[in-house]
Amino acid sequence: MKTRAAVAIAPEKDLEIRELELDEPQAGELRVRIVATGVCHTDAIIRDQWYPVPLPVVLGHEGAGIVDAVGPGVHGFAVGDKVVMGPAHCGACQQCVAGHPMYCVNFYDQNFGVRRADGSSAFSAAGVPVGSHFFGQSSFAQYTNVAAGGAVKVPADAPLEILGPLGCGIMTGAGAVLNVLKPQPGSSVAVFGTGAVGMAGMLAAKAAGATTIIMVDIVESRLEFAKELGATHTVNSKTTDAVTAIKEITTGGVQFALDTTGVPAVFTQMTNSLATRGHAALVGAAKLGTEAKIDIGTQLLAGINVHLVIEGDAVPREFIPRLISLHQQGLFPFDKLIKTYEFEQINQAFSDSADGSTLKPVVLF
């Protein structure tokens, strides 16, 4: 069948909307009609080739849609089911069976290989393959074939227009807090970066009962928005020393901290702001080879714990419904981070995300 898709063709170039041929769903796949899909920083860095993913390719990895066809060997899904797509994982390796599928030993091939295991692609143009199965889904397309193992069935009344980001960006920030840091009620949390991932982490910290929530950034308008969403303190690290400010607010150091930026200097600030035996997590992506400093001599005595976290260390089929439930109860209002765009505006969505004018762009089909 034919489908329209936004194709990444070259680094730092706009995506091109093209008509492509989509093959039939293969074993272990669903064909999904995409209703909405988030635009994520990871889409931009793959477009720009921070990681060597073959081009051309249909990106998109925060898709939400309706099952249009069920491939051979797939159970638990039917045509008409509403689904949100998380990252692909093999389901059989040691990490997957241990309940940590985001650390699947085949994660890179499954999500960045942009081909099926047999080398085929779901998309083609004039008989020439176009990369598919990015994060198991390539959701920048009206119809796409997705890895059924990464799909999460959601209730029939679920608002698909806002749910796509739960499959990556929102899951990453919230999961790093709820699944890895696990702040107790009454604890202190600092979040570095007020993008969608950082704001999701802040909302998760609030839902967990943290009572001191410090947001750190250099954009004052975003810091003000963070206050509206529940931050108890903000620090503009462009004008204020963040480590000093956090230690003053917390009387010695923060118990939990999250770096969503991937900026080496910010990572160092985060580790230096921790209290004794504090726990920090890094989720921000950086170019391969990026290094950050940590004062081993001092931090060894502090006994801090630093986690590097992928996709919030989530089990999507458990965690995405959990986030939906929190949202329904008014405890996780992630929809306030979203601005929607028509499919034809997808490059504007990328631009607005890059300059910070939109926290979480969602493209509607």
GROMACS .gro file of N, CA, C and O in nm, residues 182-237:
model
  224
  182LYS      N    1   1.373   0.695   4.249
  182LYS     CA    2   1.273   0.655   4.350
  182LYS      C    3   1.276   0.745   4.474
  182LYS      O    4   1.297   0.699   4.586
  183PRO      N    5   1.254   0.875   4.455
  183PRO     CA    6   1.252   0.965   4.572
  183PRO      C    7   1.136   0.934   4.665
  183PRO      O    8   1.026   0.901   4.622
  184GLN      N    9   1.163   0.943   4.795
  184GLN     CA   10   1.059   0.918   4.893
  184GLN      C   11   0.977   1.046   4.916
  184GLN      O   12   1.023   1.156   4.889
  185PRO      N   13   0.855   1.031   4.967
  185PRO     CA   14   0.778   1.150   5.004
  185PRO      C   15   0.858   1.236   5.102
  185PRO      O   16   0.922   1.184   5.195
  186GLY      N   17   0.857   1.367   5.079
  186GLY     CA   18   0.931   1.458   5.165
  186GLY      C   19   1.075   1.480   5.126
  186GLY      O   20   1.146   1.555   5.194
  187SER      N   21   1.121   1.417   5.018
  187SER     CA   22   1.262   1.427   4.979
  187SER      C   23   1.286   1.547   4.888
  187SER      O   24   1.194   1.618   4.847
  188SER      N   25   1.415   1.570   4.857
  188SER     CA   26   1.455   1.681   4.770
  188SER      C   27   1.507   1.628   4.637
  188SER      O   28   1.580   1.529   4.633
  189VAL      N   29   1.467   1.696   4.529
  189VAL     CA   30   1.506   1.656   4.393
  189VAL      C   31   1.546   1.780   4.316
  189VAL      O   32   1.477   1.883   4.321
  190ALA      N   33   1.657   1.772   4.243
  190ALA     CA   34   1.698   1.879   4.151
  190ALA      C   35   1.698   1.822   4.009
  190ALA      O   36   1.748   1.712   3.986
  191VAL      N   37   1.641   1.897   3.917
  191VAL     CA   38   1.636   1.857   3.776
  191VAL      C   39   1.708   1.963   3.693
  191VAL      O   40   1.674   2.081   3.700
  192PHE      N   41   1.807   1.919   3.617
  192PHE     CA   42   1.885   2.009   3.532
  192PHE      C   43   1.831   1.999   3.390
  192PHE      O   44   1.840   1.894   3.326
  193GLY      N   45   1.774   2.109   3.341
  193GLY     CA   46   1.715   2.113   3.208
  193GLY      C   47   1.564   2.115   3.218
  193GLY      O   48   1.503   2.029   3.284
  194THR      N   49   1.502   2.213   3.153
  194THR     CA   50   1.356   2.229   3.160
  194THR      C   51   1.290   2.201   3.026
  194THR      O   52   1.187   2.259   2.993
  195GLY      N   53   1.349   2.111   2.947
  195GLY     CA   54   1.281   2.063   2.829
  195GLY      C   55   1.173   1.964   2.869
  195GLY      O   56   1.141   1.947   2.987
  196ALA      N   57   1.116   1.896   2.771
  196ALA     CA   58   1.007   1.802   2.799
  196ALA      C   59   1.051   1.691   2.892
  196ALA      O   60   0.976   1.650   2.982
  197VAL      N   61   1.174   1.640   2.873
  197VAL     CA   62   1.221   1.531   2.958
  197VAL      C   63   1.238   1.579   3.102
  197VAL      O   64   1.197   1.512   3.197
  198GLY      N   65   1.298   1.696   3.118
  198GLY     CA   66   1.317   1.750   3.252
  198GLY      C   67   1.185   1.782   3.321
  198GLY      O   68   1.167   1.754   3.441
  199MET      N   69   1.091   1.840   3.246
  199MET     CA   70   0.961   1.871   3.304
  199MET      C   71   0.887   1.743   3.343
  199MET      O   72   0.820   1.738   3.446
  200ALA      N   73   0.901   1.639   3.261
  200ALA     CA   74   0.839   1.511   3.296
  200ALA      C   75   0.899   1.455   3.423
  200ALA      O   76   0.829   1.400   3.509
  201GLY      N   77   1.032   1.470   3.438
  201GLY     CA   78   1.096   1.427   3.561
  201GLY      C   79   1.047   1.504   3.681
  201GLY      O   80   1.025   1.449   3.789
  202MET      N   81   1.027   1.635   3.662
  202MET     CA   82   0.975   1.719   3.771
  202MET      C   83   0.834   1.676   3.811
  202MET      O   84   0.801   1.663   3.930
  203LEU      N   85   0.747   1.653   3.710
  203LEU     CA   86   0.611   1.611   3.739
  203LEU      C   87   0.609   1.476   3.811
  203LEU      O   88   0.527   1.452   3.901
  204ALA      N   89   0.701   1.387   3.773
  204ALA     CA   90   0.710   1.257   3.839
  204ALA      C   91   0.757   1.273   3.983
  204ALA      O   92   0.707   1.204   4.074
  205ALA      N   93   0.852   1.363   4.007
  205ALA     CA   94   0.900   1.387   4.143
  205ALA      C   95   0.787   1.440   4.230
  205ALA      O   96   0.771   1.400   4.347
  206LYS      N   97   0.707   1.528   4.173
  206LYS     CA   98   0.593   1.581   4.247
  206LYS      C   99   0.493   1.469   4.277
  206LYS      O  100   0.441   1.459   4.390
  207ALA      N  101   0.466   1.384   4.177
  207ALA     CA  102   0.373   1.273   4.198
  207ALA      C  103   0.423   1.176   4.304
  207ALA      O  104   0.344   1.113   4.375
  208ALA      N  105   0.557   1.164   4.315
  208ALA     CA  106   0.616   1.074   4.414
  208ALA      C  107   0.616   1.132   4.554
  208ALA      O  108   0.652   1.061   4.649
  209GLY      N  109   0.582   1.258   4.567
  209GLY     CA  110   0.573   1.318   4.700
  209GLY      C  111   0.694   1.399   4.742
  209GLY      O  112   0.703   1.441   4.858
  210ALA      N  113   0.788   1.424   4.650
  210ALA     CA  114   0.901   1.511   4.684
  210ALA      C  115   0.849   1.650   4.719
  210ALA      O  116   0.758   1.702   4.654
  211THR      N  117   0.907   1.710   4.821
  211THR     CA  118   0.856   1.839   4.868
  211THR      C  119   0.952   1.955   4.841
  211THR      O  120   0.914   2.071   4.858
  212THR      N  121   1.075   1.923   4.802
  212THR     CA  122   1.167   2.026   4.754
  212THR      C  123   1.207   1.986   4.613
  212THR      O  124   1.277   1.887   4.592
  213ILE      N  125   1.159   2.061   4.514
  213ILE     CA  126   1.185   2.031   4.373
  213ILE      C  127   1.249   2.153   4.310
  213ILE      O  128   1.185   2.258   4.297
  214ILE      N  129   1.377   2.139   4.274
  214ILE     CA  130   1.456   2.251   4.222
  214ILE      C  131   1.480   2.231   4.073
  214ILE      O  132   1.533   2.128   4.031
  215MET      N  133   1.441   2.328   3.993
  215MET     CA  134   1.463   2.322   3.848
  215MET      C  135   1.576   2.417   3.811
  215MET      O  136   1.579   2.532   3.855
  216VAL      N  137   1.669   2.368   3.730
  216VAL     CA  138   1.787   2.445   3.691
  216VAL      C  139   1.790   2.460   3.540
  216VAL      O  140   1.781   2.361   3.467
  217ASP      N  141   1.806   2.582   3.492
  217ASP     CA  142   1.814   2.608   3.348
  217ASP      C  143   1.869   2.748   3.329
  217ASP      O  144   1.894   2.819   3.428
  218ILE      N  145   1.884   2.789   3.203
  218ILE     CA  146   1.930   2.924   3.174
  218ILE      C  147   1.821   3.008   3.106
  218ILE      O  148   1.843   3.123   3.071
  219VAL      N  149   1.703   2.948   3.085
  219VAL     CA  150   1.592   3.018   3.020
  219VAL      C  151   1.488   3.053   3.125
  219VAL      O  152   1.419   2.966   3.178
  220GLU      N  153   1.477   3.182   3.156
  220GLU     CA  154   1.393   3.226   3.265
  220GLU      C  155   1.246   3.193   3.244
  220GLU      O  156   1.174   3.156   3.338
  221SER      N  157   1.199   3.204   3.120
  221SER     CA  158   1.057   3.177   3.094
  221SER      C  159   1.023   3.031   3.124
  221SER      O  160   0.914   3.000   3.174
  222ARG      N  161   1.115   2.942   3.095
  222ARG     CA  162   1.090   2.801   3.124
  222ARG      C  163   1.093   2.775   3.274
  222ARG      O  164   1.018   2.692   3.326
  223LEU      N  165   1.180   2.844   3.344
  223LEU     CA  166   1.185   2.830   3.489
  223LEU      C  167   1.054   2.878   3.552
  223LEU      O  168   1.004   2.817   3.647
  224GLU      N  169   0.999   2.985   3.498
  224GLU     CA  170   0.872   3.034   3.549
  224GLU      C  171   0.761   2.932   3.522
  224GLU      O  172   0.673   2.910   3.606
  225PHE      N  173   0.765   2.870   3.404
  225PHE     CA  174   0.666   2.768   3.371
  225PHE      C  175   0.680   2.648   3.465
  225PHE      O  176   0.580   2.589   3.508
  226ALA      N  177   0.804   2.614   3.498
  226ALA     CA  178   0.828   2.503   3.591
  226ALA      C  179   0.763   2.532   3.726
  226ALA      O  180   0.706   2.442   3.790
  227LYS      N  181   0.769   2.656   3.770
  227LYS     CA  182   0.703   2.694   3.896
  227LYS      C  183   0.552   2.673   3.886
  227LYS      O  184   0.488   2.626   3.980
  228GLU      N  185   0.495   2.710   3.771
  228GLU     CA  186   0.352   2.691   3.751
  228GLU      C  187   0.313   2.544   3.760
  228GLU      O  188   0.204   2.510   3.807
  229LEU      N  189   0.403   2.457   3.718
  229LEU     CA  190   0.374   2.313   3.717
  229LEU      C  191   0.407   2.244   3.848
  229LEU      O  192   0.374   2.126   3.865
  230GLY      N  193   0.473   2.315   3.942
  230GLY     CA  194   0.495   2.254   4.072
  230GLY      C  195   0.635   2.261   4.128
  230GLY      O  196   0.659   2.211   4.239
  231ALA      N  197   0.731   2.320   4.057
  231ALA     CA  198   0.864   2.337   4.115
  231ALA      C  199   0.857   2.428   4.237
  231ALA      O  200   0.787   2.530   4.235
  232THR      N  201   0.929   2.392   4.342
  232THR     CA  202   0.930   2.476   4.461
  232THR      C  203   1.039   2.582   4.454
  232THR      O  204   1.029   2.686   4.520
  233HIS      N  205   1.145   2.555   4.377
  233HIS     CA  206   1.255   2.650   4.362
  233HIS      C  207   1.307   2.643   4.218
  233HIS      O  208   1.297   2.539   4.152
  234THR      N  209   1.363   2.753   4.170
  234THR     CA  210   1.429   2.754   4.039
  234THR      C  211   1.564   2.823   4.053
  234THR      O  212   1.583   2.911   4.138
  235VAL      N  213   1.657   2.781   3.969
  235VAL     CA  214   1.791   2.840   3.967
  235VAL      C  215   1.828   2.868   3.822
  235VAL      O  216   1.829   2.777   3.738
  236ASN      N  217   1.857   2.993   3.792
  236ASN     CA  218   1.907   3.030   3.659
  236ASN      C  219   2.059   3.019   3.665
  236ASN      O  220   2.127   3.106   3.720
  237SER      N  221   2.111   2.912   3.608
  237SER     CA  222   2.255   2.886   3.619
  237SER      C  223   2.338   2.976   3.529
  237SER      O  224   2.462   2.970   3.533
   0.00000   0.00000   0.00000
